[in-house]
Short mmCIF file of C-alpha atoms in Angstrom, two decimals:
data_model
loop_
_atom_site.label_atom_id
_atom_site.label_comp_id
_atom_site.label_asym_id
_atom_site.label_seq_id
_atom_site.Cartn_x
_atom_site.Cartn_y
_atom_site.Cartn_z
CA UNK A 159 -36.15 -3.68 -37.26
CA UNK A 160 -33.11 -4.92 -39.57
CA UNK A 161 -32.54 -8.34 -40.12
CA UNK A 162 -29.21 -8.07 -38.96
CA UNK A 163 -30.33 -6.27 -35.67
CA UNK A 164 -32.72 -8.98 -34.90
CA UNK A 165 -29.92 -11.74 -35.50
CA UNK A 166 -27.51 -9.89 -33.17
CA UNK A 167 -30.33 -9.48 -30.61
CA UNK A 168 -31.10 -13.09 -30.92
CA UNK A 169 -27.71 -14.22 -30.77
CA UNK A 170 -26.94 -11.93 -27.44
CA UNK A 171 -30.19 -13.40 -25.68
CA UNK A 172 -28.99 -16.87 -26.94
CA UNK A 173 -25.41 -16.20 -25.54
CA UNK A 174 -26.84 -14.68 -22.07
CA UNK A 175 -29.14 -17.85 -21.71
CA UNK A 176 -25.72 -19.79 -22.34
CA UNK A 177 -23.53 -17.71 -20.06
CA UNK A 178 -26.19 -17.97 -17.14
CA UNK A 179 -24.30 -18.56 -14.03
CA UNK A 180 -25.07 -21.53 -11.65
CA UNK A 181 -25.94 -19.31 -8.79
CA UNK A 182 -24.54 -16.93 -6.00
CA UNK A 183 -23.50 -19.69 -4.05
CA UNK A 184 -20.15 -20.55 -5.76
CA UNK A 185 -16.88 -20.30 -3.84
CA UNK A 186 -15.00 -17.05 -4.17
CA UNK A 187 -11.84 -17.03 -5.95
CA UNK A 188 -8.97 -14.57 -6.57
CA UNK A 189 -8.60 -13.92 -10.30
CA UNK A 190 -5.59 -11.70 -11.26
CA UNK A 191 -5.72 -9.80 -14.58
CA UNK A 192 -2.48 -8.26 -15.50
CA UNK A 193 -1.51 -4.90 -17.26
CA UNK A 194 -2.41 -5.46 -21.07
CA UNK A 195 -4.23 -8.22 -20.90
CA UNK A 196 -6.70 -8.89 -23.96
CA UNK A 197 -10.03 -10.60 -23.74
CA UNK A 198 -8.77 -14.01 -24.72
CA UNK A 199 -6.25 -14.28 -21.52
CA UNK A 200 -8.98 -12.80 -19.29
CA UNK A 201 -11.62 -15.24 -20.57
CA UNK A 202 -9.13 -17.86 -20.12
CA UNK A 203 -8.54 -16.86 -16.72
CA UNK A 204 -11.98 -16.41 -15.57
CA UNK A 205 -12.64 -20.23 -16.91
CA UNK A 206 -9.63 -21.79 -15.34
CA UNK A 207 -10.73 -20.48 -11.76
CA UNK A 208 -14.17 -21.78 -12.59
CA UNK A 209 -15.92 -18.30 -12.74
CA UNK A 210 -17.43 -19.00 -16.11
CA UNK A 211 -18.27 -21.76 -18.42
CA UNK A 212 -17.32 -21.57 -22.11
CA UNK A 213 -14.47 -19.02 -22.53
CA UNK A 214 -14.88 -18.71 -26.24
CA UNK A 215 -18.63 -17.98 -25.73
CA UNK A 216 -17.85 -15.35 -23.02
CA UNK A 217 -15.41 -13.55 -25.47
CA UNK A 218 -17.83 -13.49 -27.89
CA UNK A 219 -20.66 -12.03 -25.55
CA UNK A 220 -17.98 -9.21 -24.36
CA UNK A 221 -17.52 -8.48 -28.48
CA UNK A 222 -20.98 -7.92 -29.04
CA UNK A 223 -21.47 -5.65 -25.64
CA UNK A 224 -18.70 -3.57 -27.08
CA UNK A 225 -16.75 -4.16 -23.84
CA UNK A 226 -13.91 -6.37 -25.62
CA UNK A 227 -11.41 -3.80 -24.80
CA UNK A 228 -12.53 -2.11 -21.64
CA UNK A 229 -11.26 -4.59 -19.07
CA UNK A 230 -9.47 -3.03 -16.29
CA UNK A 231 -6.27 -4.73 -14.77
CA UNK A 232 -6.22 -5.74 -11.23
CA UNK A 233 -6.83 -8.59 -8.60
CA UNK A 234 -10.47 -9.55 -8.38
CA UNK A 235 -12.76 -11.54 -6.12
CA UNK A 236 -15.31 -13.37 -8.06
CA UNK A 237 -17.74 -16.23 -7.42
CA UNK A 238 -17.27 -19.54 -9.25
CA UNK A 239 -20.47 -20.07 -11.74
CA UNK A 240 -21.11 -16.17 -12.22
CA UNK A 241 -23.03 -15.21 -14.81
CA UNK A 242 -21.41 -13.78 -17.84
CA UNK A 243 -22.84 -10.28 -17.51
CA UNK A 244 -21.89 -10.36 -13.72
CA UNK A 245 -18.31 -11.21 -14.35
CA UNK A 246 -17.91 -9.06 -17.42
CA UNK A 247 -19.33 -6.17 -15.33
CA UNK A 248 -16.87 -6.52 -12.35
CA UNK A 249 -13.73 -6.83 -14.76
CA UNK A 250 -14.92 -3.68 -16.72
CA UNK A 251 -16.01 -1.39 -13.87
CA UNK A 252 -12.39 -2.05 -12.27
CA UNK A 253 -13.96 -3.08 -8.95
CA UNK A 254 -10.58 -5.02 -7.88
CA UNK A 255 -9.84 -6.12 -4.09
CA UNK A 256 -8.56 -3.28 -1.99
CA UNK A 257 -6.07 -3.51 0.55
CA UNK A 258 -5.95 -1.25 3.66
CA UNK A 259 -2.15 0.18 4.88
CA UNK A 260 -2.67 2.19 8.42
CA UNK A 261 0.49 4.14 8.96
CA UNK A 262 0.15 5.66 12.94
CA UNK A 263 1.60 8.99 14.25
CA UNK A 264 5.32 8.57 15.12
CA UNK A 265 6.10 5.32 13.39
CA UNK A 266 9.45 4.98 11.90
CA UNK A 267 10.24 4.06 8.20
CA UNK A 268 11.27 1.00 9.45
CA UNK A 269 7.95 -0.01 11.03
CA UNK A 270 6.07 1.39 7.75
CA UNK A 271 8.08 -0.63 5.66
CA UNK A 272 7.52 -3.82 7.56
CA UNK A 273 3.87 -3.11 7.30
CA UNK A 274 3.92 -2.43 3.52
CA UNK A 275 6.12 -5.53 3.06
CA UNK A 276 3.20 -7.70 5.33
CA UNK A 277 0.18 -6.49 3.30
CA UNK A 278 2.28 -6.83 -0.29
CA UNK A 279 4.18 -9.78 0.45
CA UNK A 280 7.47 -8.22 -0.56
CA UNK A 281 10.41 -8.79 1.25
CA UNK A 282 10.78 -6.52 4.06
CA UNK A 283 14.65 -5.66 3.14
CA UNK A 284 13.40 -4.46 -0.24
CA UNK A 285 10.93 -2.24 1.04
CA UNK A 286 13.38 -0.81 3.52
CA UNK A 287 15.66 0.02 0.47
CA UNK A 288 13.10 1.92 -0.81
CA UNK A 289 12.64 4.37 1.99
CA UNK A 290 16.09 4.50 3.15
CA UNK A 291 17.06 5.17 -0.65
CA UNK A 292 19.24 8.66 -0.52
CA UNK A 293 18.27 9.36 -4.10
CA UNK A 294 14.61 8.92 -3.76
CA UNK A 295 13.60 12.40 -1.88
CA UNK A 296 14.78 14.58 -4.54
CA UNK A 297 12.77 12.60 -7.12
CA UNK A 298 9.57 12.98 -4.97
CA UNK A 299 10.45 16.57 -3.92
CA UNK A 300 11.08 15.87 -0.21
CA UNK A 301 14.04 17.26 1.69
CA UNK A 302 15.61 13.97 3.01
CA UNK A 303 17.77 12.74 3.71
CA UNK A 304 15.57 9.70 3.14
CA UNK A 305 11.98 9.25 3.32
CA UNK A 306 12.14 8.92 7.05
CA UNK A 307 9.52 11.43 8.42
CA UNK A 308 7.73 12.16 4.90
CA UNK A 309 5.63 8.85 4.88
CA UNK A 310 2.17 10.62 5.96
CA UNK A 311 0.40 8.69 8.89
CA UNK A 312 -2.82 8.11 7.62
CA UNK A 313 -5.14 4.88 6.52
CA UNK A 314 -4.46 4.25 2.77
CA UNK A 315 -6.49 2.03 0.26
CA UNK A 316 -4.63 0.42 -2.57
CA UNK A 317 -5.68 -2.17 -5.15
CA UNK A 318 -4.41 -5.62 -4.45
CA UNK A 319 -1.24 -5.91 -5.94
CA UNK A 320 -0.14 -2.31 -5.76
CA UNK A 321 4.03 -2.29 -5.90
CA UNK A 322 5.47 -1.29 -2.73
CA UNK A 323 7.28 1.73 -4.15
CA UNK A 324 3.92 3.04 -5.49
CA UNK A 325 2.53 2.86 -2.20
CA UNK A 326 5.56 4.49 -0.78
CA UNK A 327 5.09 7.44 -3.41
CA UNK A 328 1.35 7.84 -2.10
CA UNK A 329 2.47 8.12 1.15
CA UNK A 330 4.87 10.90 0.23
CA UNK A 331 2.52 12.63 -1.90
CA UNK A 332 0.09 12.94 0.95
CA UNK A 333 2.81 14.25 2.97
CA UNK A 334 3.23 16.99 0.30
CA UNK A 335 -0.50 17.82 0.25
CA UNK A 336 -0.26 18.19 3.98
CA UNK A 337 2.56 21.14 3.81
CA UNK A 338 0.91 23.80 3.00
CA UNK A 339 2.00 27.28 1.68
CA UNK A 340 1.08 28.86 4.85
CA UNK A 341 3.56 26.23 6.65
CA UNK A 342 6.17 26.98 4.18
CA UNK A 343 5.97 30.81 5.14
CA UNK A 344 5.63 30.11 8.89
CA UNK A 345 9.07 28.13 8.75
CA UNK A 346 10.39 30.83 6.83
CA UNK A 347 9.51 33.58 9.58
CA UNK A 348 11.33 31.30 12.22
CA UNK A 349 14.27 30.89 10.13
CA UNK A 350 13.80 27.21 9.86
CA UNK A 351 14.05 25.07 6.53
CA UNK A 352 11.36 22.36 5.88
CA UNK A 353 13.70 19.67 6.91
CA UNK A 354 14.23 21.23 10.25
CA UNK A 355 10.75 21.74 10.99
CA UNK A 356 9.61 18.17 10.09
CA UNK A 357 12.83 16.93 12.05
CA UNK A 358 11.77 18.75 15.29
CA UNK A 359 8.17 17.75 14.58
CA UNK A 360 9.27 14.24 14.58
CA UNK A 361 10.92 14.63 18.16
CA UNK A 362 7.88 16.28 19.50
CA UNK A 363 5.57 13.14 18.28
CA UNK A 364 7.53 10.93 19.77
CA UNK A 365 7.97 12.96 23.23
CA UNK A 366 4.24 13.76 23.60
CA UNK A 367 2.16 11.33 25.03
CA UNK A 368 -0.51 14.11 25.97
CA UNK A 369 -1.27 15.97 22.44
CA UNK A 370 -1.97 19.24 24.34
CA UNK A 371 1.42 19.42 25.55
CA UNK A 372 3.07 19.23 22.14
CA UNK A 373 3.28 23.26 21.66
CA UNK A 374 4.95 23.21 25.14
CA UNK A 375 7.45 20.64 24.41
CA UNK A 376 8.27 22.30 20.79
CA UNK A 377 8.85 25.57 22.93
CA UNK A 378 11.31 23.73 25.44
CA UNK A 379 13.36 22.66 22.11
CA UNK A 380 12.84 25.97 20.61
CA UNK A 381 14.48 27.83 23.39
CA UNK A 382 17.33 25.19 23.55
CA UNK A 383 18.12 25.64 20.00
CA UNK A 384 18.00 29.42 20.39
CA UNK A 385 20.44 29.46 23.06
CA UNK A 386 22.75 27.01 22.23
CA UNK A 387 21.82 24.04 24.92
CA UNK A 388 21.76 20.57 23.43
CA UNK A 389 18.37 19.16 22.95
CA UNK A 390 19.23 15.83 24.94
CA UNK A 391 16.21 14.26 23.52
CA UNK A 392 15.75 10.87 24.59
CA UNK A 393 13.72 9.59 21.21
CA UNK A 394 16.85 10.46 18.99
CA UNK A 395 19.07 8.36 20.94
CA UNK A 396 16.62 5.57 20.52
CA UNK A 397 16.68 5.88 16.95
CA UNK A 398 20.48 5.91 17.03
CA UNK A 399 20.29 2.73 18.79
CA UNK A 400 18.10 1.32 16.41
CA UNK A 401 15.92 -0.51 18.69
CA UNK A 402 13.58 0.74 21.39
CA UNK A 403 14.85 0.43 25.21
CA UNK A 404 12.31 0.34 27.58
CA UNK A 405 14.59 2.54 30.21
CA UNK A 406 17.33 4.62 28.23
CA UNK A 407 20.28 4.35 30.62
CA UNK A 408 23.44 6.64 30.25
CA UNK A 409 25.43 3.29 28.83
CA UNK A 410 23.03 3.60 25.62
CA UNK A 411 24.01 7.25 25.20
CA UNK A 412 27.61 6.19 25.32
CA UNK A 413 27.08 3.31 23.07
CA UNK A 414 25.96 6.08 20.27
CA UNK A 415 27.93 8.84 21.22
CA UNK A 416 29.15 9.24 17.36
CA UNK A 417 25.94 8.94 15.80
CA UNK A 418 24.83 12.32 14.41
CA UNK A 419 21.00 11.39 15.84
CA UNK A 420 22.56 11.55 19.34
CA UNK A 421 21.42 14.85 20.61
CA UNK A 422 23.05 14.22 23.92
CA UNK A 423 26.40 14.32 22.17
CA UNK A 424 25.68 16.64 19.12
CA UNK A 425 24.29 20.24 19.38
CA UNK A 426 21.71 21.41 17.38
CA UNK A 427 18.88 19.17 15.43
CA UNK A 428 19.79 15.84 14.21
CA UNK A 429 20.46 15.21 10.38
CA UNK A 430 16.88 14.38 9.79
CA UNK A 431 13.27 13.21 11.21
CA UNK A 432 13.25 10.29 13.32
CA UNK A 433 9.61 9.34 12.47
CA UNK A 434 6.54 10.32 10.51
CA UNK A 435 5.19 13.53 12.47
CA UNK A 436 1.41 14.08 12.30
CA UNK A 437 0.07 17.52 10.99
CA UNK A 438 -0.42 18.27 14.62
CA UNK A 439 3.10 17.65 15.63
CA UNK A 440 4.12 19.78 12.61
CA UNK A 441 1.75 22.77 13.59
CA UNK A 442 3.54 22.49 17.06
CA UNK A 443 6.89 22.66 15.55
CA UNK A 444 5.98 25.88 13.89
CA UNK A 445 3.95 27.37 16.72
CA UNK A 446 5.57 26.65 20.09
CA UNK A 447 3.95 28.02 23.32
CA UNK A 448 5.04 31.18 24.48
CA UNK A 449 6.81 29.83 27.36
CA UNK A 450 10.50 30.26 28.67
CA UNK A 451 10.97 26.16 29.89
CA UNK A 452 14.15 24.60 29.49
CA UNK A 453 13.39 21.41 30.81
CA UNK A 454 10.59 18.58 31.20
CA UNK A 455 10.24 15.25 32.93
CA UNK A 456 7.89 12.51 32.10
CA UNK A 457 5.37 11.73 34.91
CA UNK A 458 4.13 8.03 35.22
CA UNK A 459 0.48 9.03 33.77
CA UNK A 460 2.20 10.58 30.68
CA UNK A 461 2.25 14.10 31.29
CA UNK A 462 5.33 16.07 31.99
CA UNK A 463 6.59 18.49 34.55
CA UNK A 464 8.22 21.62 32.69
CA UNK A 465 10.72 23.68 34.49
CA UNK A 466 12.99 26.73 33.78
CA UNK A 467 16.11 25.72 35.97
CA UNK A 468 18.22 22.55 36.18
CA UNK A 469 17.54 22.71 40.08
CA UNK A 470 13.86 22.53 39.37
CA UNK A 471 14.33 19.96 36.99
CA UNK A 472 16.33 17.63 39.39
CA UNK A 473 13.47 18.17 42.00
CA UNK A 474 10.82 17.36 39.34
CA UNK A 475 12.69 14.11 38.55
CA UNK A 476 12.94 13.08 41.99
CA UNK A 477 9.51 13.76 42.58
CA UNK A 478 8.88 11.89 39.25
CA UNK A 479 10.91 8.74 40.85
CA UNK A 480 9.17 8.87 44.09
CA UNK A 481 5.43 8.70 42.24
CA UNK A 482 6.70 5.56 40.15
CA UNK A 483 8.13 3.84 43.12
CA UNK A 484 4.98 4.52 44.96
CA UNK A 485 3.07 3.35 41.96
CA UNK A 486 5.31 0.33 41.92
CA UNK A 487 4.34 -0.77 45.72
#
């Protein structure tokens, strides 16, 4: 072994001894390492937060380990009084703090924006502006008119400090992976565009409390579209109102009579999705049940009664009202 190698080994051993932490009982603190930070800045940050002692020695230790340029940016949780080896291993491996963002099926872009704002600390209005941007769908490869409907429902894990725009992009990327070539081919066979399918799926998602009914609800809307009958979907009016009403009244429908999302007043599908549909709802929109129903009415337990004629529908409504009244008593 050469003298230089022996000296390097002795120096590293000495630095390790000098850099031994005070134990695992120190307080956990967060340290942010910005993009492009050099080892000097990293060592100073760790030193200022009490994670290590003697930052200059830590820099030399990192250089001897060949890790001076290997630090990953991000937010780290480290114990005060850590050893140099422990601290360096963490910031080199990129073991950053992760945050979880859960997006349930049927959530609107407004709800998702509020969740992202809560996690990131960004103003809710600024996140909402991102998902409402009419130029962004083209950039991200989705039909629009905004990102409503294309923020795929799932649970996401992001490094702490991830910008809201990057989170939104990840949700759209997840949607694009879920929209398969087989789905596109099925939409083509139905004569429907991707936007139309996702729009219908979002309505089905909001209507179906029992998932096994999704293909039947989809069939009702397909049947109505085929004969030129208005969809008269309550969730589209709720969306036009901008706030959920526990009980939708005719006056609510009149309040948004001119809104293109009001399917009581405007024929056909609305301009775009009204929420983020699940894959199951998209599959239901693409594969409606082989039934000829034109109406459905909700029962108190969340299931629906499906009928073929207006007379049957009105009878089902009266039965549902009696059922609700009996439950209330």
